[in-house]
Coordinates of C-alpha atoms and ligand atoms in Angstrom, one line a residue:
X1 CA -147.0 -37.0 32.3
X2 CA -146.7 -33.4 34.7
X3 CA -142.9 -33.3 35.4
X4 CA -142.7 -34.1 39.0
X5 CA -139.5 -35.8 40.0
X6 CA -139.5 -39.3 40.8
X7 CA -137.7 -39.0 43.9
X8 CA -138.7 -38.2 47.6
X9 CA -137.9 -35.4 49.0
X10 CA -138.7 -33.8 53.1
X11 CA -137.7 -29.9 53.1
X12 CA -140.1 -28.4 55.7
X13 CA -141.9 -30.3 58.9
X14 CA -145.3 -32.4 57.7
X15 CA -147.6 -31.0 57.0
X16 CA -145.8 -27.9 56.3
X17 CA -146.8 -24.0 56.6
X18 CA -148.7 -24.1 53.4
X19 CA -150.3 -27.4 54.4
X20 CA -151.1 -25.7 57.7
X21 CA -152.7 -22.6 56.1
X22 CA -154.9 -24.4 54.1
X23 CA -156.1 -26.9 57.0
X24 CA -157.4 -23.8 58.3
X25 CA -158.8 -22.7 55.7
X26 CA -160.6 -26.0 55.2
X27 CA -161.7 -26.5 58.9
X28 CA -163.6 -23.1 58.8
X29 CA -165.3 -24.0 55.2
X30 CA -165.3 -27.8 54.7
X31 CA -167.9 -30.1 56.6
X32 CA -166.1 -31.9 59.4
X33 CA -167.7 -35.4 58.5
X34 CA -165.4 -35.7 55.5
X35 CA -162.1 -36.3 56.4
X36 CA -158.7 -36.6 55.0
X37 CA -155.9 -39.2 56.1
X38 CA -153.3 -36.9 56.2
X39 CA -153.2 -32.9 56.3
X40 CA -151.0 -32.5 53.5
X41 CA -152.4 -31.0 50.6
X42 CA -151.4 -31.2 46.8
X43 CA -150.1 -29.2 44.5
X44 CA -149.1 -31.8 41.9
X45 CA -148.8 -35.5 41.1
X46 CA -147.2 -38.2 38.7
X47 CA -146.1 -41.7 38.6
X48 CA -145.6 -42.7 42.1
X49 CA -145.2 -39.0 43.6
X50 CA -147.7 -36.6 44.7
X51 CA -145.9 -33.1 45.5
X52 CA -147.4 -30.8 48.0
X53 CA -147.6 -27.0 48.3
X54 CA -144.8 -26.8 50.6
X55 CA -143.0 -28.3 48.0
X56 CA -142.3 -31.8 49.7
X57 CA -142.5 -34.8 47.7
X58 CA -144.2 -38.0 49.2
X59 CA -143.7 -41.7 47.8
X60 CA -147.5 -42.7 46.9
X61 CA -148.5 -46.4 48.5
X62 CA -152.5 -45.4 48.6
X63 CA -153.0 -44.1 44.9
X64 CA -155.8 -42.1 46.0
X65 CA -157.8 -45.3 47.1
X66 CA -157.0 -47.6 44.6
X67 CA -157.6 -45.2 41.6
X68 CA -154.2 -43.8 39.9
X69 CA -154.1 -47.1 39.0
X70 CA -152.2 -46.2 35.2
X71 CA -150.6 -43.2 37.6
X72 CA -152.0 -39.4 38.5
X73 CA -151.5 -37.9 35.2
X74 CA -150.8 -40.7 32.7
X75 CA -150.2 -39.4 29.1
X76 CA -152.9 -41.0 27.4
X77 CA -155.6 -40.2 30.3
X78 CA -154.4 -36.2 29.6
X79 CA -154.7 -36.8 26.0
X80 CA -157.7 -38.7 25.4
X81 CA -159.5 -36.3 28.3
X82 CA -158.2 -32.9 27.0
X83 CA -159.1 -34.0 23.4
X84 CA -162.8 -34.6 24.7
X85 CA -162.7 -31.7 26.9
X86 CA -162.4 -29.8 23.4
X87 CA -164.8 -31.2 21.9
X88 CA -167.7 -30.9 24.2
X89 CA -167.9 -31.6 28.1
X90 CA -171.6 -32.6 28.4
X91 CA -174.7 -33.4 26.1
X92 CA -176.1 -36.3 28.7
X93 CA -175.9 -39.4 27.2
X94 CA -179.8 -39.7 27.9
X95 CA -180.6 -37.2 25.2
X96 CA -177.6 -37.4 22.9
X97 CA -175.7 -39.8 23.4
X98 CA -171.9 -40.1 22.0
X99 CA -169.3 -42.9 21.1
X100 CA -167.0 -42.4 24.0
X101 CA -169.8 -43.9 26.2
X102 CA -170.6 -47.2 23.9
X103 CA -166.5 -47.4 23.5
X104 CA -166.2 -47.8 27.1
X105 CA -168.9 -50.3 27.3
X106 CA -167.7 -52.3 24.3
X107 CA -164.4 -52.3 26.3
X108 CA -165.7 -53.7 29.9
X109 CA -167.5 -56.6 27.6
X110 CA -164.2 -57.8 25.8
X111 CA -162.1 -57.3 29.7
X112 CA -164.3 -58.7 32.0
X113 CA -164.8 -62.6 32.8
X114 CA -166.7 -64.8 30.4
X115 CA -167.3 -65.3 27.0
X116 CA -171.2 -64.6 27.3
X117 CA -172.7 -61.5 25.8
X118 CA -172.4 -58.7 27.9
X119 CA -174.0 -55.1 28.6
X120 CA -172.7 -52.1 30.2
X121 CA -174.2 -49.7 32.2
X122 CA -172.4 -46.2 33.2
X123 CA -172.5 -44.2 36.3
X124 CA -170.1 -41.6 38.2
X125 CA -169.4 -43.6 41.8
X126 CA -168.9 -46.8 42.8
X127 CA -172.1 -46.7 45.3
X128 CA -173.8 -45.6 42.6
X129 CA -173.0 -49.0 40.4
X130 CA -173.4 -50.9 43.5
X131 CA -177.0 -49.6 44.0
X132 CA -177.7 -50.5 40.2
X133 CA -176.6 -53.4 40.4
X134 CA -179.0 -54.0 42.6
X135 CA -181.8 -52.5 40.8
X136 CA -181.0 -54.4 37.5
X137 CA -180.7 -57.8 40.2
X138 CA -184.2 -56.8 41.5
X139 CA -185.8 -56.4 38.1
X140 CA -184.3 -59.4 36.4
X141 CA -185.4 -61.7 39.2
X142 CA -188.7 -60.0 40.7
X143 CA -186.7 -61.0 44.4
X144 CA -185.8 -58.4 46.8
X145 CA -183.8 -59.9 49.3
X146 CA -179.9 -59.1 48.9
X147 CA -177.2 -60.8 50.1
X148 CA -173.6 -59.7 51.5
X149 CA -170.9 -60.4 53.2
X150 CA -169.2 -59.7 56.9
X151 CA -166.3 -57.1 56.6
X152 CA -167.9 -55.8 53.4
X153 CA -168.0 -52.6 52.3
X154 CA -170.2 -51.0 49.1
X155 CA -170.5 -47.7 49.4
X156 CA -171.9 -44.6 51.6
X157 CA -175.3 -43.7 50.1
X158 CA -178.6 -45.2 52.1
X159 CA -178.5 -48.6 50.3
X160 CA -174.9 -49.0 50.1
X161 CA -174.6 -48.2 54.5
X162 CA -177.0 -51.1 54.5
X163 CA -175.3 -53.1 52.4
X164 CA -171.8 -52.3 54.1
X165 CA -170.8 -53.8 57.4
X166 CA -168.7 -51.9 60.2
X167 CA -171.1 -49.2 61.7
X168 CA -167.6 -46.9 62.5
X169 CA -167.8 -44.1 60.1
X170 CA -169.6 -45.9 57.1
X171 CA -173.3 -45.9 59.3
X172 CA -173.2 -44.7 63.3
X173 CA -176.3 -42.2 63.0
X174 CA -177.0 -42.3 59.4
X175 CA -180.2 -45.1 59.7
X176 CA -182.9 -45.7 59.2
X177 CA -181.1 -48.3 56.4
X178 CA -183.1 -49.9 53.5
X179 CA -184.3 -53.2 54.1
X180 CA -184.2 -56.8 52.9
X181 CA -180.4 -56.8 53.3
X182 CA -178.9 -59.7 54.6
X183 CA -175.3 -60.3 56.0
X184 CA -173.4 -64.0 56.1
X185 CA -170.3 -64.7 57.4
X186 CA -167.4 -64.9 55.2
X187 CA -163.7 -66.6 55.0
X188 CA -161.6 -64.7 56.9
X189 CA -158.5 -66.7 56.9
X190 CA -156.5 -65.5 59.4
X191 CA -159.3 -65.4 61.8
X192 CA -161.0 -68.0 61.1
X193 CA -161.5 -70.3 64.3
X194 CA -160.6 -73.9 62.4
X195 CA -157.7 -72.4 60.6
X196 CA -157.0 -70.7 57.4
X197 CA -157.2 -74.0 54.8
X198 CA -160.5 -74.6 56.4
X199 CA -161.9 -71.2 55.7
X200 CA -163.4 -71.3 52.4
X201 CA -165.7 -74.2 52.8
X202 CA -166.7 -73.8 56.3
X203 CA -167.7 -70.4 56.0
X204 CA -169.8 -71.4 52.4
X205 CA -171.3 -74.0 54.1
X206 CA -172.9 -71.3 57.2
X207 CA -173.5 -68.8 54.3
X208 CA -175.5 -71.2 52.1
X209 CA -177.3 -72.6 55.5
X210 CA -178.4 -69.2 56.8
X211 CA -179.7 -68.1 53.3
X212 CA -181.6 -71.1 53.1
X213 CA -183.1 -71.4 56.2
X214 CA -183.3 -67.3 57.2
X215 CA -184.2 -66.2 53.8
X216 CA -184.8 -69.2 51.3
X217 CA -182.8 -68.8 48.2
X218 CA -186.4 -68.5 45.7
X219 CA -186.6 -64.8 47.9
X220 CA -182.7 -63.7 46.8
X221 CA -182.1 -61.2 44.1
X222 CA -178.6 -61.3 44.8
X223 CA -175.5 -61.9 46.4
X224 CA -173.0 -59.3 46.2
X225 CA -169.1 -59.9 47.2
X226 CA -166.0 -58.4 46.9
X227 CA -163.6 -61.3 45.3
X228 CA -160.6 -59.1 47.6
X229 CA -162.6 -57.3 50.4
X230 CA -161.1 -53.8 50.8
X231 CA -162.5 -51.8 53.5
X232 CA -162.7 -55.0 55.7
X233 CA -158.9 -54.7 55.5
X234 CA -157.8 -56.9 52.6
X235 CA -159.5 -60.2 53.0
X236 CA -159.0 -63.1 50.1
X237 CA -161.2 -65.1 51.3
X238 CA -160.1 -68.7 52.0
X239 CA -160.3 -70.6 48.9
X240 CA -163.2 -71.8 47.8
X241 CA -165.5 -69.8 49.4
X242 CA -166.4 -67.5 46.0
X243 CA -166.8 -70.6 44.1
X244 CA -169.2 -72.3 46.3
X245 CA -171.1 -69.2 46.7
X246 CA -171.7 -68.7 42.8
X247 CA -172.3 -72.2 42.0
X248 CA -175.1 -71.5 44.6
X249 CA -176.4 -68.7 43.2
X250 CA -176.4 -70.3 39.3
X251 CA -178.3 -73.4 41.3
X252 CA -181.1 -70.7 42.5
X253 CA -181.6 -68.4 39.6
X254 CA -179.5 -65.7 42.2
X255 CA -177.6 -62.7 40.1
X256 CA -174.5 -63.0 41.9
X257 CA -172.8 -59.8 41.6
X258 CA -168.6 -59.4 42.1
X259 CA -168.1 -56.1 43.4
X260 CA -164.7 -55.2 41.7
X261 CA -164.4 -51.3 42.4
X262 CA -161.0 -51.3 44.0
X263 CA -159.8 -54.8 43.3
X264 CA -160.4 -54.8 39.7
X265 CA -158.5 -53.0 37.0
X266 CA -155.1 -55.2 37.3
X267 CA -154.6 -54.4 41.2
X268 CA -154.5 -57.7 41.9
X269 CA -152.1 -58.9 38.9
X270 CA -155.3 -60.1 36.9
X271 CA -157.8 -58.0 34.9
X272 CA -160.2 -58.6 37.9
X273 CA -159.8 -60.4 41.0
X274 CA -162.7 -62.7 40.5
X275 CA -160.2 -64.9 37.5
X276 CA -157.6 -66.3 40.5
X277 CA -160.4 -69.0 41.3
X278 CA -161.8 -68.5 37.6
X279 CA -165.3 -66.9 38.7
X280 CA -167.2 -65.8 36.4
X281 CA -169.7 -63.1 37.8
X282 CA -173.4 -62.8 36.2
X283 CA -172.9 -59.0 37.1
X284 CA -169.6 -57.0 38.0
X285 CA -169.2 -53.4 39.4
X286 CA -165.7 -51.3 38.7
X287 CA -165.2 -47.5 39.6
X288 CA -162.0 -46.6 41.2
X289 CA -159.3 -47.9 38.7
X290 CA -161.1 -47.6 35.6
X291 CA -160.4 -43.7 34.4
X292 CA -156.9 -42.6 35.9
X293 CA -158.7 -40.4 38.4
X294 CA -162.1 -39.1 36.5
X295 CA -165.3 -39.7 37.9
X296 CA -166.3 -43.1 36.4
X297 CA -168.8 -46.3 37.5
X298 CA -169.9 -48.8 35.9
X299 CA -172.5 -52.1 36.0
X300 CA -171.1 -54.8 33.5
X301 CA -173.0 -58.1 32.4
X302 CA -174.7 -60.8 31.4
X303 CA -177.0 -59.3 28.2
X304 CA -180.2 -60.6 29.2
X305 CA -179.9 -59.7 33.2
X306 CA -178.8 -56.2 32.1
X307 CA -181.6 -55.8 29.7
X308 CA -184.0 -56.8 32.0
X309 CA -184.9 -52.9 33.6
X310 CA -187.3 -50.9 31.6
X311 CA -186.0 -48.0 29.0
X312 CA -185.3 -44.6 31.4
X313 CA -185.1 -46.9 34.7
X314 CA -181.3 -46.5 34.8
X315 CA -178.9 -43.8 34.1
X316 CA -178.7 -39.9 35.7
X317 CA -177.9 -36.7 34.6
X318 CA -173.9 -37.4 34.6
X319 CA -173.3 -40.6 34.5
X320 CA -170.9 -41.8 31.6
X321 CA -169.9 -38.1 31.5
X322 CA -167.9 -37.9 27.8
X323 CA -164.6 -36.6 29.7
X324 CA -164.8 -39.7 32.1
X325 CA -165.0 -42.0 29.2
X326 CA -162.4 -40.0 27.6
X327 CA -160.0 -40.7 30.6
X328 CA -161.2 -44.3 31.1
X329 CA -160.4 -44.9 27.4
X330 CA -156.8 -44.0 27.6
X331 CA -156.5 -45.5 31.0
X332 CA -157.5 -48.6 29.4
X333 CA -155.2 -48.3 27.0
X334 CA -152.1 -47.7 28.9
X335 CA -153.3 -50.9 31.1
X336 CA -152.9 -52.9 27.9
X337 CA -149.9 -51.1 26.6
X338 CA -147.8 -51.6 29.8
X339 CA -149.3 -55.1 30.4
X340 CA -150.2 -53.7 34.2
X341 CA -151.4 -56.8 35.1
X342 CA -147.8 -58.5 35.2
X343 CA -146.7 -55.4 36.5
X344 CA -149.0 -55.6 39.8
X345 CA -147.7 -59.2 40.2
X346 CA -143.9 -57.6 40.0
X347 CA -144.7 -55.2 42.7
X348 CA -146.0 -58.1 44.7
X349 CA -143.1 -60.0 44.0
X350 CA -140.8 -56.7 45.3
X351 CA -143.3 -56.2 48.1
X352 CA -144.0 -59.1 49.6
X353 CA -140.8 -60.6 50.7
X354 CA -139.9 -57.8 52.2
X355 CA -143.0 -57.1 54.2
X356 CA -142.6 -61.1 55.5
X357 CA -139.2 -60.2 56.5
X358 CA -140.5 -57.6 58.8
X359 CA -143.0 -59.9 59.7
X360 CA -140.2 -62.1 61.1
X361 CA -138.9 -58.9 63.5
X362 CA -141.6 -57.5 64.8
X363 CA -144.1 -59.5 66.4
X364 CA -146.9 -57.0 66.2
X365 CA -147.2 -58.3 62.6
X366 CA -149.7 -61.0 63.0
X367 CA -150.4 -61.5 58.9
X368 CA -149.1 -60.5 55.8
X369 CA -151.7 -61.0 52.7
X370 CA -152.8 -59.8 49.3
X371 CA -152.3 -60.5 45.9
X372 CA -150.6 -58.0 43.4
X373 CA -150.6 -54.3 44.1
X374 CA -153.1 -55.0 47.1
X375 CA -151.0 -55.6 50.0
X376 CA -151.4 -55.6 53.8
X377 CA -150.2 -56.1 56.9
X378 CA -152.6 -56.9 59.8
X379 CA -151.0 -55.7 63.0
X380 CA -152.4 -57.8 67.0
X381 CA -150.9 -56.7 70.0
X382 CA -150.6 -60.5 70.6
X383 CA -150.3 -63.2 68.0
X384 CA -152.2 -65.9 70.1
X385 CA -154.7 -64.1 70.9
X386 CA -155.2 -61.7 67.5
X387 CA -156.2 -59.2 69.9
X388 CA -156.3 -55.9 66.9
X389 CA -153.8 -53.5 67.8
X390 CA -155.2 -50.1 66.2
X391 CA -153.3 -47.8 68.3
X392 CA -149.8 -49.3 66.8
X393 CA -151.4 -49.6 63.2
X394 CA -152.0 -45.4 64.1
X395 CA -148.8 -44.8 64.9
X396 CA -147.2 -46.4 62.3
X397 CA -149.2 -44.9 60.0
X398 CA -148.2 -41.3 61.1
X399 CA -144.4 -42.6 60.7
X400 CA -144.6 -43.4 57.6
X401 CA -146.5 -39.9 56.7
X402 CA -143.7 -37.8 58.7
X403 CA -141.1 -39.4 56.6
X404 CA -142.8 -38.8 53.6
X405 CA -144.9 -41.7 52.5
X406 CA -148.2 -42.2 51.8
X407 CA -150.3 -45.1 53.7
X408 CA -153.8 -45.7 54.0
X409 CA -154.8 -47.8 57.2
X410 CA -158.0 -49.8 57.0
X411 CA -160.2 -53.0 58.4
X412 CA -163.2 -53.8 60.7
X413 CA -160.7 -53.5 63.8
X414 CA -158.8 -50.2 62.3
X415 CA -155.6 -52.3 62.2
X416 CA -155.1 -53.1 58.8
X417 CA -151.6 -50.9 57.1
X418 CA -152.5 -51.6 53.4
X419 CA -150.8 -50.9 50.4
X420 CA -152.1 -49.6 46.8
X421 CA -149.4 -48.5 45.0
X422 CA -149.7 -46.7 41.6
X423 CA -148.7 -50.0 38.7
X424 CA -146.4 -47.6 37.0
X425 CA -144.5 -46.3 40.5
X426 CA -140.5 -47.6 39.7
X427 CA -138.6 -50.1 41.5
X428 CA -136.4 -47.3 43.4
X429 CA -139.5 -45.4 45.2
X430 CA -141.2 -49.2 45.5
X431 CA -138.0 -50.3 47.6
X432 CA -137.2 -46.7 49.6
X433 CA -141.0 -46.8 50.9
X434 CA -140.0 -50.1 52.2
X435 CA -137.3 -48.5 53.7
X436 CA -139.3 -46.1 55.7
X437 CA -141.8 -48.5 56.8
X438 CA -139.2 -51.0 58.3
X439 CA -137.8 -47.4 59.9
X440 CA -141.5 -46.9 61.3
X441 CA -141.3 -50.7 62.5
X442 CA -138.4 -50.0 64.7
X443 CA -139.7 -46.2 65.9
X444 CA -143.3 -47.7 67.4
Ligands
PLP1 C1 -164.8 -47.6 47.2 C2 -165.7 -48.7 47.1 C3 -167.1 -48.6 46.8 C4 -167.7 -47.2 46.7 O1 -167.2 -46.4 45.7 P1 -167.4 -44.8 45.7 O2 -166.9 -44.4 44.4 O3 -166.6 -44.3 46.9 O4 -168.8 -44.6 45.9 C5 -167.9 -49.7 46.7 N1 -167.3 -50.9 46.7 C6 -166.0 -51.1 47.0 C7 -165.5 -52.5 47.0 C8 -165.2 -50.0 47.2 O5 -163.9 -50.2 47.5

């Protein structure tokens, strides 16, 4: 790995003169709809630091979105992907195709859920599995109608806004959206009017009742959930909401899809999020964590619902790209070696005592949730009411960022601080981010 110091260190204001130059830069040349959580740019990364060009060296609790899972410039990613790069960058696997792409899908059959043979499908963005998925769904079934959750999120691309729930940035202005999408509510337990334990089978019972009667379950292609929801701010749904919903879905002929783009990949302390209530997915999307960084998507499962679109209806110029598959191979690879699912549950184990400690001080802590490596706090300016208190989750963000840490904010209200460290970030940094949250706890 690039030999950045594992250690934090704040030399010049944030962003600094470099940083400052280059937002310039950016602003004058760089369309204004895509926009960056902090202005801070990078100069270089590794393990659980990313460097900037003034030099100042920020503790990493976002790994780019969920994605330097195995870290920003693991050995074996560099190694497999500089090998490749060598070799030959691009032949499109549509006219000849090479090993690295079969490898990969040999690998997603032997790691994902169920013992059932299994098919792969490769693509370059998460939306862009999601919206295959849905193809494959639609072919396999001859149903249109598909099926998602509140507070989900699947992507930015016309079917994927439809598919995805908050209208604030994902969709405001970007319709007319695709049709024959329909949303259901889903177990959110710390909002959930009856109470957390009741959650999971209240909100499968209104799901499976507005499908049937708004829809009628012979019309469904699919259902398509994320097992942790991400963009809706971190939501494990109440327990035994997933299960109800696929036993649905296998009662129905449904393809019910687990959309595991930023909780699979050991975030969660398991292989894929779905195994805590032992799902097992007829179809499952992963992007994100799967390639250390490179451009990589992917549609996995069941043989027979995989096999069911026609020869040339799925694919794309880049999609599987040789280098991609390279990276994903050694990311893979280092998962395995370095057992990062037990190392996502010790992060958790570091992490979330601590973060219900604060919870204990600070009352604008209303929940603390997650599993593994995916850890949130869900901040209310009142904890009767759960009134969201986005203007505190804001500020406490741009503590953290001051200091030198990298946070991500996210959920429906915009009040969700959430936490993705890379698996391989040490103990020391784990516990000195801490530090500077609990420091940004007392400033707001
Ligand atoms: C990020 C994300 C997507 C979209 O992936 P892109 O690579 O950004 O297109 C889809 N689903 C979930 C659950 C995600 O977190």
């Amino acid at each position: 790995m690039t030999a950045v110091p594992q250690e934090r260190r704040v030399i010049t204001a944030i962003p600094g003169p470099k940083s400052q130059e280059l937002q310039a830069r950016r602003n004058a040349a760089v369309a204004a709809g895509v926009g960056s959580v902090m202005p801070v740019f990078a100069a270089r990364a590794a393990g659980g630091i990313v460097e900037d060009v003034d030099g100042n060296r920020l503790i990493d609790f976002g790994a780019g979105i969920a994605v330097t899972t195995v870290g920003v410039s693991a050995e074996a990613v560099v190694r497999h992907a500089t090998a490749q790069l060598a070799d030959f960058t691009h032949t499109c696997f549509m006219v000849t195709p090479y090993e690295g792409y079969v490898a990969v899908a040999e690998q997603l059959a032997e790691l994902t859920p169920g013992d059932h043979a299994k098919k792969s499908a490769l693509f370059n963005s998460g939306a862009e599995a999601v919206e295959n998925a849905v193809k494959i769904a639609r072919s396999y079934t001859k149903r249109q109608a598909v099926v998602v959750v509140d507070h989900g999120y699947h992507g930015r691309t016309n079917l994927t806004m439809a598919l995805t729930s908050k209208n604030m940035p994902y969709k405001n202005g970007f319709g007319p959206f695709a049709p024959e999408v329909y949303r259901v509510p889903v177990a959110y337990p710390y909002r959930w009017a009856t109470g957390p334990d009741n959650s999971g089978p209240e909100a499968a019972r209104q799901a499976i009742e507005q499908i049937t009667k708004q829809i009628g379950p012979e019309n469904v292609a699919a259902i398509i959930v994320e097992p942790v929801l991400g963009e809706g701010g971190f939501i494990a749904p109440g327990k035994g909401y997933l299960p109800a919903l696929r036993d649905f879905a296998t009662e129905h002929g449904i393809v019910f899809v687990a959309d595991e783009i930023q909780s699979g990949f050991c975030r969660t302390g398991q292989w894929f999020a779905c195994e805590d209530e032992n799902i097992v997915p007829d179809l499952i999307t992963t992007a994100k964590g799967i390639a250390g960084g490179l451009p990589l998507a992917a549609v996995t499962g069941r043989a027979e619902i995989m096999d069911a679109a026609h020869s040339g209806g799925l694919g794309g110029t880049y999609g599987g790209n040789p280098v991609a598959c390279a990276a994903a191979l050694g990311a893979i690879e280092t998962m395995k070696e370095l057992d990062l699912p037990a190392r996502a549950r010790h992060i958790e184990s570091i992490m979330k005592p601590r973060l219900a400690a604060l919870a204990e001080k600070y009352d604008v802590i209303g929940d603390v949730r997650g599993r593994g490596a995916m850890l949130a706090l869900e901040l209310v300016k009142d904890r009767a009411t759960k009134e969201p208190a986005p203007e505190a989750t804001a500020a406490l963000a741009k503590a953290c960022h001051t200091a030198g840490l990298i946070v991500l904010t996210t959920g429906t209200y915009n009040n969700v601080v959430r936490f993705l460290p890379p698996l391989v970030i040490g103990d020391d940094l784990l516990n000195e981010g801490l530090d500077i949250l609990e420091q940004a706890f007392s400033e707001i």
